[in-house]
Amino acid sequence: MINRLFILKMFITKITKARVFINKTKSCDEVQLKLLRKIINHNAETKFGKDNNFAEIKNYEEYASKLPIREYDDFKPYILEQAENQDTRAIVNDKILFFNKTSGTTSEPKLIPVTKTSLKGLQKSQSLMIYYQYLNQKNAFVGKAVGIASPAEEEISKDGIPIGAASGHFYKSVSKMVRKKYVLPYEVFEIEDYELKYFIIGLFCLMNKNISYFATANPTTILKIIETINSNKKQLLKDLNSGIIQHLKKEKSNHVDLINGFIKIDETRLSELKALFNQDEKIEFKDLWPDLKLVGTWTGGSCGIALKALIATMPNDVTSMDLGFVASEVRGTVVINESTQGGIPTYQDNFFEFIEKEDFEKGERHFLMLHELELGKEYYVVVTTQAGLYRYHMNDIMKVVDFKNKCPVLCFIQKGKGVCNITGEKLYEGQLLHAIAELNLNTCFVQVVGDEQKVQYEMYAEFEEENVNIQDLQSKLDKLLCEQNNEYMEKRKSNRLKPIQVSILKEGTYEIVKRRAVEKGQREGQYKPVLLQLKSEAMLDLSNYVK
């Protein structure tokens, strides 16, 4: 019955949303300009709108010339003013329903407004995402689904606005029909102890053999589930048998009885698990869930490495489908097929501008609209949303992999310069610089690389002094980064991100690095060492220059 209702829901989505979404790509340029006009007019009387003369802007050319591209800190005072008093309408001419919380370039997290209008757009793109996943892999929706979200509410602003994650809001608000397909009750996501949370997630997954779909932003999260199961076989079996999670007794939560109440496992499944757990070999996804068909997760950038390791443990016919260009600031694309993992921009709900990668990194600012992009080229993305972000620089690089009528189909390639991301932590150069300054390091050269294989940051430094306590430095540096970046802290607590490693470089390494850069075409007078980057992108492997 539930599956029939789901199929009906997919048919309704096709008729009411998908057809329009595809048809309008024929005139995406017109749709975009109309949307921009609507956003400018609607927010002309906000404090930000008045400060930037929105009332005088008549077209896109004037918008682009009068308003420079911005970063979060440019919006922060307006956002905080409206967070303290909704009546100010400082940043957006709508009531803020809740804030998406994400890591910022400083110790304070970003608060991204979500309004009734922007939430409606998010819900539409979510429906479209599920519809296209269904089209590409219908068998994935026959069994149970494991979706992992962040808490909908972590704190409250001064004016009573919830601060949390949109994924949690969506999870909490799903219909009873959809909820019956989900393996995990929402309350699990509010467990603060990371190891306990993954223990409970693993336990609930074990109860259900007929899981056909896993979905979460980062594939390392799914890998964490199987790691937790393999490390806690005896206790998992004990708790499944008793129907009570022993470690949950220590948790200060109102949900203890509720979560325990969901524990139900039939004898056949319990016997299967006992037989599997008695074997010496590591248990893999294919052993526990042979009907698994689809993994919905990020497939681009450094996530591709973790995904490859994940898929290797799953049934042979499992496919993966990218969740699209999704950030706390904007849901940027809806992926339409698994072959390219490319997505159509959410052009009906967000206004997009692009700068060619090479131009941007040379300091040039020639802006392009959606219909002006070219196949195969890479671009930096600038967005204007309906929730108070105007010409916001995402610092993300996208590539055009296809076209749907006039509209480009985009894939995420990587974060831009100054940000590194291995498992969702988004570490900024500014955060590293702050930590290095706090430690008062006596060094002439520092470079930090993110090793996707080890899921770890490695700091290489050429020190001016001889006696450096490496263990103490690693511990202090890790602590400082955790204090500045809440997502880094979360990944460290759950051990999805390993502790930062520090290595001392041989004397003269900086000059070797600089020489290589000049040989590659950089002007010596303009050379600036790269502080932070992925190891796969580094010009030199600095491990070859360690003392």
GROMACS .gro file of C-alpha atoms in nm, residues 25-245:
model
  221
   25THR     CA    1   1.461   2.549  -1.945
   26LYS     CA    2   1.374   2.666  -2.299
   27SER     CA    3   1.342   3.018  -2.160
   28CYS     CA    4   1.560   3.002  -1.848
   29ASP     CA    5   1.716   3.342  -1.933
   30GLU     CA    6   1.373   3.508  -1.923
   31VAL     CA    7   1.276   3.322  -1.605
   32GLN     CA    8   1.599   3.434  -1.438
   33LEU     CA    9   1.557   3.803  -1.523
   34LYS     CA   10   1.194   3.799  -1.410
   35LEU     CA   11   1.298   3.638  -1.082
   36LEU     CA   12   1.573   3.896  -1.024
   37ARG     CA   13   1.327   4.179  -1.082
   38LYS     CA   14   1.091   4.020  -0.828
   39ILE     CA   15   1.366   3.984  -0.564
   40ILE     CA   16   1.487   4.344  -0.606
   41ASN     CA   17   1.136   4.492  -0.590
   42HIS     CA   18   1.028   4.278  -0.295
   43ASN     CA   19   1.332   4.376  -0.086
   44ALA     CA   20   1.367   4.741  -0.186
   45GLU     CA   21   1.233   4.862   0.150
   46THR     CA   22   1.462   4.645   0.362
   47LYS     CA   23   1.755   4.814   0.533
   48PHE     CA   24   1.995   4.635   0.299
   49GLY     CA   25   1.781   4.732  -0.001
   50LYS     CA   26   1.779   5.099   0.100
   51ASP     CA   27   2.153   5.101   0.174
   52ASN     CA   28   2.215   4.963  -0.176
   53ASN     CA   29   1.954   5.168  -0.366
   54PHE     CA   30   1.742   4.873  -0.479
   55ALA     CA   31   1.458   5.112  -0.571
   56GLU     CA   32   1.677   5.268  -0.841
   57ILE     CA   33   1.782   4.938  -1.004
   58LYS     CA   34   1.591   4.880  -1.328
   59ASN     CA   35   1.769   4.582  -1.485
   60TYR     CA   36   2.040   4.320  -1.444
   61GLU     CA   37   2.315   4.544  -1.579
   62GLU     CA   38   2.243   4.805  -1.312
   63TYR     CA   39   2.222   4.537  -1.043
   64ALA     CA   40   2.563   4.398  -1.142
   65SER     CA   41   2.726   4.741  -1.165
   66LYS     CA   42   2.587   4.885  -0.841
   67LEU     CA   43   2.622   4.581  -0.619
   68PRO     CA   44   2.964   4.414  -0.586
   69ILE     CA   45   2.981   4.041  -0.516
   70ARG     CA   46   2.967   3.976  -0.146
   71GLU     CA   47   3.068   3.734   0.126
   72TYR     CA   48   2.878   3.639   0.440
   73ASP     CA   49   3.039   3.902   0.661
   74ASP     CA   50   2.886   4.172   0.437
   75PHE     CA   51   2.537   4.045   0.523
   76LYS     CA   52   2.605   3.948   0.883
   77PRO     CA   53   2.510   4.280   1.055
   78TYR     CA   54   2.177   4.288   0.871
   79ILE     CA   55   2.104   3.922   0.945
   80LEU     CA   56   2.183   3.962   1.315
   81GLU     CA   57   1.969   4.277   1.335
   82GLN     CA   58   1.667   4.092   1.195
   83ALA     CA   59   1.746   3.790   1.413
   84GLU     CA   60   1.709   4.013   1.720
   85ASN     CA   61   1.393   4.184   1.592
   86GLN     CA   62   1.195   4.046   1.300
   87ASP     CA   63   1.011   4.376   1.254
   88THR     CA   64   1.327   4.550   1.132
   89ARG     CA   65   1.317   4.359   0.800
   90ALA     CA   66   1.687   4.442   0.782
   91ILE     CA   67   1.793   4.179   0.528
   92VAL     CA   68   1.477   4.032   0.376
   93ASN     CA   69   1.119   4.160   0.353
   94ASP     CA   70   0.975   3.839   0.498
   95LYS     CA   71   0.954   3.673   0.835
   96ILE     CA   72   1.251   3.443   0.895
   97LEU     CA   73   1.115   3.097   0.979
   98PHE     CA   74   1.449   2.952   1.089
   99PHE     CA   75   1.822   2.981   1.029
  100ASN     CA   76   2.039   2.726   0.854
  101LYS     CA   77   2.358   2.707   1.056
  102THR     CA   78   2.691   2.646   0.888
  103SER     CA   79   3.060   2.711   0.948
  104GLY     CA   80   3.191   3.058   0.867
  105THR     CA   81   3.531   3.209   0.795
  106THR     CA   82   3.563   3.314   1.161
  107SER     CA   83   3.493   3.142   1.491
  108GLU     CA   84   3.124   3.235   1.470
  109PRO     CA   85   2.900   3.018   1.250
  110LYS     CA   86   2.702   3.158   0.960
  111LEU     CA   87   2.328   3.200   1.010
  112ILE     CA   88   2.148   3.167   0.676
  113PRO     CA   89   1.786   3.290   0.675
  114VAL     CA   90   1.508   3.060   0.554
  115THR     CA   91   1.175   3.226   0.475
  116LYS     CA   92   0.837   3.091   0.368
  117THR     CA   93   0.923   3.161   0.003
  118SER     CA   94   1.271   3.006   0.013
  119LEU     CA   95   1.138   2.705   0.207
  120LYS     CA   96   0.880   2.646  -0.064
  121GLY     CA   97   1.163   2.645  -0.320
  122LEU     CA   98   1.364   2.401  -0.110
  123GLN     CA   99   1.065   2.169  -0.080
  124LYS     CA  100   1.011   2.180  -0.456
  125SER     CA  101   1.374   2.098  -0.534
  126GLN     CA  102   1.364   1.817  -0.275
  127SER     CA  103   1.057   1.669  -0.446
  128LEU     CA  104   1.226   1.696  -0.785
  129MET     CA  105   1.542   1.530  -0.654
  130ILE     CA  106   1.347   1.229  -0.525
  131TYR     CA  107   1.148   1.211  -0.849
  132TYR     CA  108   1.463   1.193  -1.065
  133GLN     CA  109   1.621   0.941  -0.831
  134TYR     CA  110   1.305   0.733  -0.871
  135LEU     CA  111   1.323   0.763  -1.250
  136ASN     CA  112   1.685   0.647  -1.252
  137GLN     CA  113   1.651   0.363  -0.999
  138LYS     CA  114   1.291   0.267  -0.923
  139ASN     CA  115   1.389  -0.045  -0.725
  140ALA     CA  116   1.561   0.177  -0.470
  141PHE     CA  117   1.220   0.284  -0.342
  142VAL     CA  118   1.073  -0.063  -0.295
  143GLY     CA  119   1.230  -0.125   0.046
  144LYS     CA  120   1.316   0.089   0.347
  145ALA     CA  121   1.519   0.411   0.330
  146VAL     CA  122   1.798   0.537   0.556
  147GLY     CA  123   1.821   0.914   0.552
  148ILE     CA  124   2.055   1.099   0.787
  149ALA     CA  125   1.991   1.461   0.880
  150SER     CA  126   2.112   1.724   1.124
  151PRO     CA  127   1.893   1.854   1.410
  152ALA     CA  128   1.622   2.095   1.304
  153GLU     CA  129   1.678   2.307   1.613
  154GLU     CA  130   2.006   2.347   1.802
  155GLU     CA  131   1.942   2.685   1.961
  156ILE     CA  132   1.710   2.988   1.949
  157SER     CA  133   1.788   3.346   1.843
  158LYS     CA  134   1.701   3.643   2.068
  159ASP     CA  135   1.376   3.690   1.878
  160GLY     CA  136   1.284   3.324   1.913
  161ILE     CA  137   1.396   3.209   1.567
  162PRO     CA  138   1.508   2.842   1.559
  163ILE     CA  139   1.868   2.783   1.450
  164GLY     CA  140   1.947   2.442   1.299
  165ALA     CA  141   1.940   2.259   0.968
  166ALA     CA  142   1.689   2.250   0.684
  167SER     CA  143   1.750   1.875   0.646
  168GLY     CA  144   1.618   1.826   0.999
  169HIS     CA  145   1.311   2.039   0.931
  170PHE     CA  146   1.232   1.834   0.621
  171TYR     CA  147   1.280   1.507   0.808
  172LYS     CA  148   1.052   1.614   1.093
  173SER     CA  149   0.776   1.737   0.863
  174VAL     CA  150   0.742   1.437   0.629
  175SER     CA  151   0.402   1.274   0.600
  176LYS     CA  152   0.310   0.961   0.797
  177MET     CA  153   0.325   0.764   0.472
  178VAL     CA  154   0.684   0.865   0.402
  179ARG     CA  155   0.782   0.821   0.766
  180LYS     CA  156   0.686   0.453   0.747
  181LYS     CA  157   0.953   0.409   0.478
  182TYR     CA  158   1.223   0.562   0.699
  183VAL     CA  159   1.438   0.340   0.917
  184LEU     CA  160   1.545   0.611   1.162
  185PRO     CA  161   1.318   0.811   1.392
  186TYR     CA  162   1.404   1.182   1.384
  187GLU     CA  163   1.484   1.186   1.757
  188VAL     CA  164   1.807   0.992   1.691
  189PHE     CA  165   1.958   1.300   1.525
  190GLU     CA  166   1.922   1.500   1.847
  191ILE     CA  167   2.151   1.263   2.040
  192GLU     CA  168   2.456   1.475   2.125
  193ASP     CA  169   2.704   1.192   2.190
  194TYR     CA  170   2.845   1.117   1.842
  195GLU     CA  171   2.954   0.760   1.906
  196LEU     CA  172   2.622   0.680   2.070
  197LYS     CA  173   2.433   0.840   1.783
  198TYR     CA  174   2.609   0.621   1.526
  199PHE     CA  175   2.565   0.317   1.749
  200ILE     CA  176   2.189   0.381   1.749
  201ILE     CA  177   2.183   0.446   1.374
  202GLY     CA  178   2.367   0.118   1.317
  203LEU     CA  179   2.127  -0.067   1.548
  204PHE     CA  180   1.816   0.060   1.369
  205CYS     CA  181   1.967  -0.025   1.033
  206LEU     CA  182   2.045  -0.378   1.150
  207MET     CA  183   1.680  -0.435   1.242
  208ASN     CA  184   1.581  -0.396   0.877
  209LYS     CA  185   1.710  -0.635   0.613
  210ASN     CA  186   1.506  -0.479   0.332
  211ILE     CA  187   1.692  -0.146   0.312
  212SER     CA  188   1.715  -0.039  -0.051
  213TYR     CA  189   1.827   0.326  -0.020
  214PHE     CA  190   2.084   0.522   0.181
  215ALA     CA  191   2.095   0.902   0.163
  216THR     CA  192   2.315   1.161   0.333
  217ALA     CA  193   2.533   1.445   0.213
  218ASN     CA  194   2.874   1.288   0.269
  219PRO     CA  195   2.968   0.925   0.195
  220THR     CA  196   3.199   0.919   0.499
  221THR     CA  197   2.885   0.931   0.714
  222ILE     CA  198   2.764   0.603   0.566
  223LEU     CA  199   3.109   0.448   0.606
  224LYS     CA  200   3.094   0.548   0.973
  225ILE     CA  201   2.782   0.330   1.016
  226ILE     CA  202   2.952   0.011   0.903
  227GLU     CA  203   3.266   0.096   1.103
  228THR     CA  204   3.052   0.138   1.415
  229ILE     CA  205   2.874  -0.194   1.355
  230ASN     CA  206   3.202  -0.381   1.314
  231SER     CA  207   3.339  -0.228   1.635
  232ASN     CA  208   3.030  -0.301   1.848
  233LYS     CA  209   2.897  -0.641   1.737
  234LYS     CA  210   2.846  -0.792   2.083
  235GLN     CA  211   2.674  -0.490   2.235
  236LEU     CA  212   2.453  -0.440   1.931
  237LEU     CA  213   2.331  -0.798   1.949
  238LYS     CA  214   2.275  -0.769   2.322
  239ASP     CA  215   2.069  -0.450   2.286
  240LEU     CA  216   1.869  -0.587   1.993
  241ASN     CA  217   1.790  -0.897   2.194
  242SER     CA  218   1.683  -0.702   2.504
  243GLY     CA  219   1.506  -0.418   2.320
  244ILE     CA  220   1.693  -0.161   2.531
  245ILE     CA  221   1.999   0.045   2.431
   0.00000   0.00000   0.00000
